[in-house]
Short mmCIF file of C-alpha atoms in Angstrom, two decimals:
data_model
loop_
_atom_site.label_atom_id
_atom_site.label_comp_id
_atom_site.label_asym_id
_atom_site.label_seq_id
_atom_site.Cartn_x
_atom_site.Cartn_y
_atom_site.Cartn_z
CA MET S 19 82.91 96.52 147.06
CA ARG S 20 80.67 93.54 147.26
CA SER S 21 81.19 90.28 145.47
CA VAL S 22 78.51 88.94 143.18
CA THR S 23 78.40 85.18 142.80
CA ARG S 24 77.26 83.65 139.54
CA TRP S 25 77.67 79.98 138.66
CA GLY S 26 79.88 79.50 141.71
CA ILE S 27 82.38 82.13 140.59
CA GLY S 28 82.94 85.31 142.61
CA PHE S 29 83.05 88.60 140.70
CA ARG S 30 84.06 91.99 142.05
CA ALA S 31 82.68 95.31 140.89
CA MET S 32 84.73 97.26 138.34
CA LEU S 33 87.27 99.91 139.33
CA LYS S 34 88.35 98.02 142.41
CA PRO S 35 91.53 98.94 144.29
CA ILE S 36 94.59 97.19 142.89
CA ALA S 37 96.25 94.38 144.84
CA HIS S 38 99.80 93.18 144.22
CA HIS S 39 100.45 89.92 142.38
CA LYS S 40 102.80 87.20 143.54
CA GLN S 41 106.17 86.63 141.87
CA ALA S 42 105.85 85.01 138.45
CA GLY S 43 109.50 84.26 137.85
CA ALA S 44 111.92 85.15 135.12
CA ARG S 45 110.73 82.35 132.81
CA ALA S 46 107.37 83.98 132.17
CA CYS S 47 106.92 85.33 128.64
CA VAL S 48 104.33 88.05 128.09
CA ALA S 49 103.62 90.20 125.04
CA VAL S 50 101.98 93.61 125.12
CA VAL S 51 100.30 95.01 122.02
CA ALA S 52 99.67 98.72 122.50
CA SER S 53 97.99 101.29 120.28
CA GLU S 54 99.73 104.57 119.51
CA TYR S 55 96.41 106.38 119.05
CA ASN S 56 95.28 108.29 122.17
CA GLY S 57 98.90 107.86 123.18
CA GLU S 58 98.86 109.71 126.50
CA PHE S 59 96.31 107.31 127.92
CA VAL S 60 97.79 104.16 126.38
CA GLU S 61 101.26 105.14 127.62
CA GLY S 62 99.86 105.42 131.15
CA MET S 63 98.50 101.87 130.97
CA LEU S 64 101.63 100.54 129.26
CA SER S 65 103.96 102.02 131.86
CA ALA S 66 101.85 100.64 134.69
CA ALA S 67 101.65 97.19 133.06
CA LEU S 68 105.41 97.02 132.48
CA THR S 69 106.13 98.09 136.05
CA THR S 70 103.73 95.46 137.40
CA LEU S 71 105.31 92.72 135.27
CA ALA S 72 108.81 93.76 136.35
CA GLU S 73 107.78 93.76 140.00
CA ALA S 74 106.47 90.21 139.52
CA GLY S 75 109.87 89.13 138.20
CA VAL S 76 108.93 88.84 134.52
CA LYS S 77 112.03 89.46 132.44
CA ARG S 78 110.75 88.42 128.99
CA VAL S 79 108.31 91.10 127.87
CA ARG S 80 107.85 91.96 124.23
CA VAL S 81 106.11 95.26 123.40
CA ILE S 82 104.57 95.67 119.96
CA ARG S 83 103.22 99.07 118.93
CA VAL S 84 100.42 99.39 116.39
CA PRO S 85 98.83 102.56 114.95
CA GLY S 86 95.36 102.18 116.47
CA ALA S 87 92.97 99.87 118.30
CA PHE S 88 91.68 98.31 115.08
CA GLU S 89 95.18 97.01 114.29
CA ILE S 90 95.61 95.23 117.63
CA PRO S 91 93.86 91.93 116.70
CA VAL S 92 96.02 91.23 113.63
CA ALA S 93 99.21 91.69 115.68
CA VAL S 94 97.82 89.45 118.45
CA ALA S 95 96.81 86.77 115.94
CA THR S 96 100.30 86.78 114.46
CA LEU S 97 101.93 86.54 117.90
CA THR S 98 99.77 83.61 118.96
CA LYS S 99 100.62 81.67 115.78
CA ALA S 100 104.37 82.21 116.11
CA LYS S 101 106.57 79.13 116.21
CA ARG S 102 109.27 80.92 118.20
CA ARG S 103 108.87 83.50 120.96
CA ARG S 104 105.21 82.52 121.45
CA PRO S 105 103.93 84.37 124.53
CA GLU S 106 102.15 82.72 127.45
CA ALA S 107 99.78 85.70 127.61
CA VAL S 108 99.12 88.78 125.50
CA ILE S 109 98.04 92.10 126.98
CA CYS S 110 96.14 94.41 124.61
CA LEU S 111 96.11 98.12 125.45
CA GLY S 112 94.19 100.80 123.61
CA VAL S 113 91.77 103.67 124.12
CA ILE S 114 88.83 104.43 121.86
CA LEU S 115 86.97 107.67 122.63
CA ARG S 116 83.42 108.03 121.39
CA GLY S 117 82.74 110.91 119.06
CA LYS S 118 79.63 112.11 117.24
CA THR S 119 79.33 109.02 115.02
CA ALA S 120 79.01 105.29 115.66
CA HIS S 121 82.55 104.62 114.39
CA ALA S 122 84.02 104.11 117.87
CA ASP S 123 81.33 101.58 118.75
CA HIS S 124 81.99 99.63 115.53
CA VAL S 125 85.73 99.56 116.19
CA GLY S 126 85.20 98.54 119.82
CA GLN S 127 82.82 95.71 118.92
CA THR S 128 85.08 94.40 116.18
CA VAL S 129 88.20 94.47 118.36
CA SER S 130 86.40 92.76 121.26
CA SER S 131 84.99 90.02 119.06
CA LEU S 132 88.29 89.32 117.33
CA LEU S 133 90.36 89.29 120.54
CA GLY S 134 87.95 86.83 122.15
CA GLN S 135 88.08 84.57 119.10
CA ILE S 136 91.88 84.68 118.98
CA ALA S 137 92.09 83.70 122.64
CA VAL S 138 89.75 80.75 122.22
CA ASP S 139 91.36 79.56 118.97
CA SER S 140 94.95 79.87 120.22
CA GLY S 141 94.52 78.79 123.83
CA ILE S 142 96.65 81.77 124.85
CA PRO S 143 95.13 84.26 127.30
CA VAL S 144 94.44 87.55 125.55
CA ILE S 145 93.89 90.28 128.11
CA HIS S 146 91.52 92.86 126.66
CA GLU S 147 92.13 96.39 127.88
CA VAL S 148 91.13 98.18 124.72
CA LEU S 149 88.82 100.63 126.41
CA LEU S 150 85.80 102.19 124.71
CA LEU S 151 85.12 105.35 126.70
CA ASP S 152 82.85 108.35 126.45
CA ASN S 153 85.43 111.04 127.14
CA ALA S 154 88.96 111.97 128.18
CA SER S 155 87.93 112.26 131.82
CA GLN S 156 87.00 108.57 131.91
CA ALA S 157 90.27 107.72 130.16
CA LYS S 158 92.26 109.75 132.67
CA THR S 159 90.66 107.89 135.59
CA ARG S 160 91.25 104.44 134.09
CA CYS S 161 94.62 104.96 132.41
CA LEU S 162 96.57 107.55 134.34
CA GLY S 163 95.44 106.95 137.90
CA LYS S 164 97.39 104.87 140.39
CA ARG S 165 94.36 103.49 142.20
CA HIS S 166 92.44 102.06 139.22
CA ASN S 167 94.96 101.88 136.38
CA ARG S 168 93.80 99.30 133.84
CA GLY S 169 97.41 98.61 132.85
CA ILE S 170 98.12 97.23 136.32
CA GLU S 171 94.94 95.17 136.22
CA ALA S 172 95.83 93.83 132.76
CA ALA S 173 99.30 92.72 133.90
CA GLN S 174 97.88 91.05 137.00
CA THR S 175 95.26 89.26 134.93
CA ALA S 176 97.93 88.07 132.47
CA LEU S 177 100.00 86.65 135.32
CA THR S 178 96.99 84.94 136.88
CA MET S 179 95.87 83.46 133.56
CA ARG S 180 99.40 82.25 132.86
CA GLU S 181 99.19 80.22 136.07
CA VAL S 182 95.67 79.02 135.34
CA MET S 183 96.67 77.79 131.86
CA ARG S 184 99.76 76.05 133.26
CA SER S 185 97.58 74.22 135.77
CA LEU S 186 95.11 72.86 133.18
#
């Protein structure tokens, strides 16, 4: 995959092979908010994310389950405002499959907008892996595969952003 440089920042193409993250240490605190809807796919990402965090030495992981993707932002907002047990990063996992109406697009846009706003307002990295996909085949590739599992990528991004925020 080739890197594209924009504003001095290197970007890699999507669906890149997954690299391992360095040890984060037991003091890291990460929350995962995961949708129950489209459970098979979300479970695949959740399992991969939890394994990646454990391999990085993270011992404080809080998993919060919500009914669907639309409910993820309110749980994230509540977590980021908490006085106690406030996470250093929040991973959001969900799968929205497009149907015959525009409903999925509306949900996806709303969730994306709210998660971005929560991250900026709280100063806590909110890792957005609420995927809006066309079909189950795309979900299978991104959520159940070992080579491109978005759960692994989400956990790695959370760990990287934790370090970035600590360095600022």
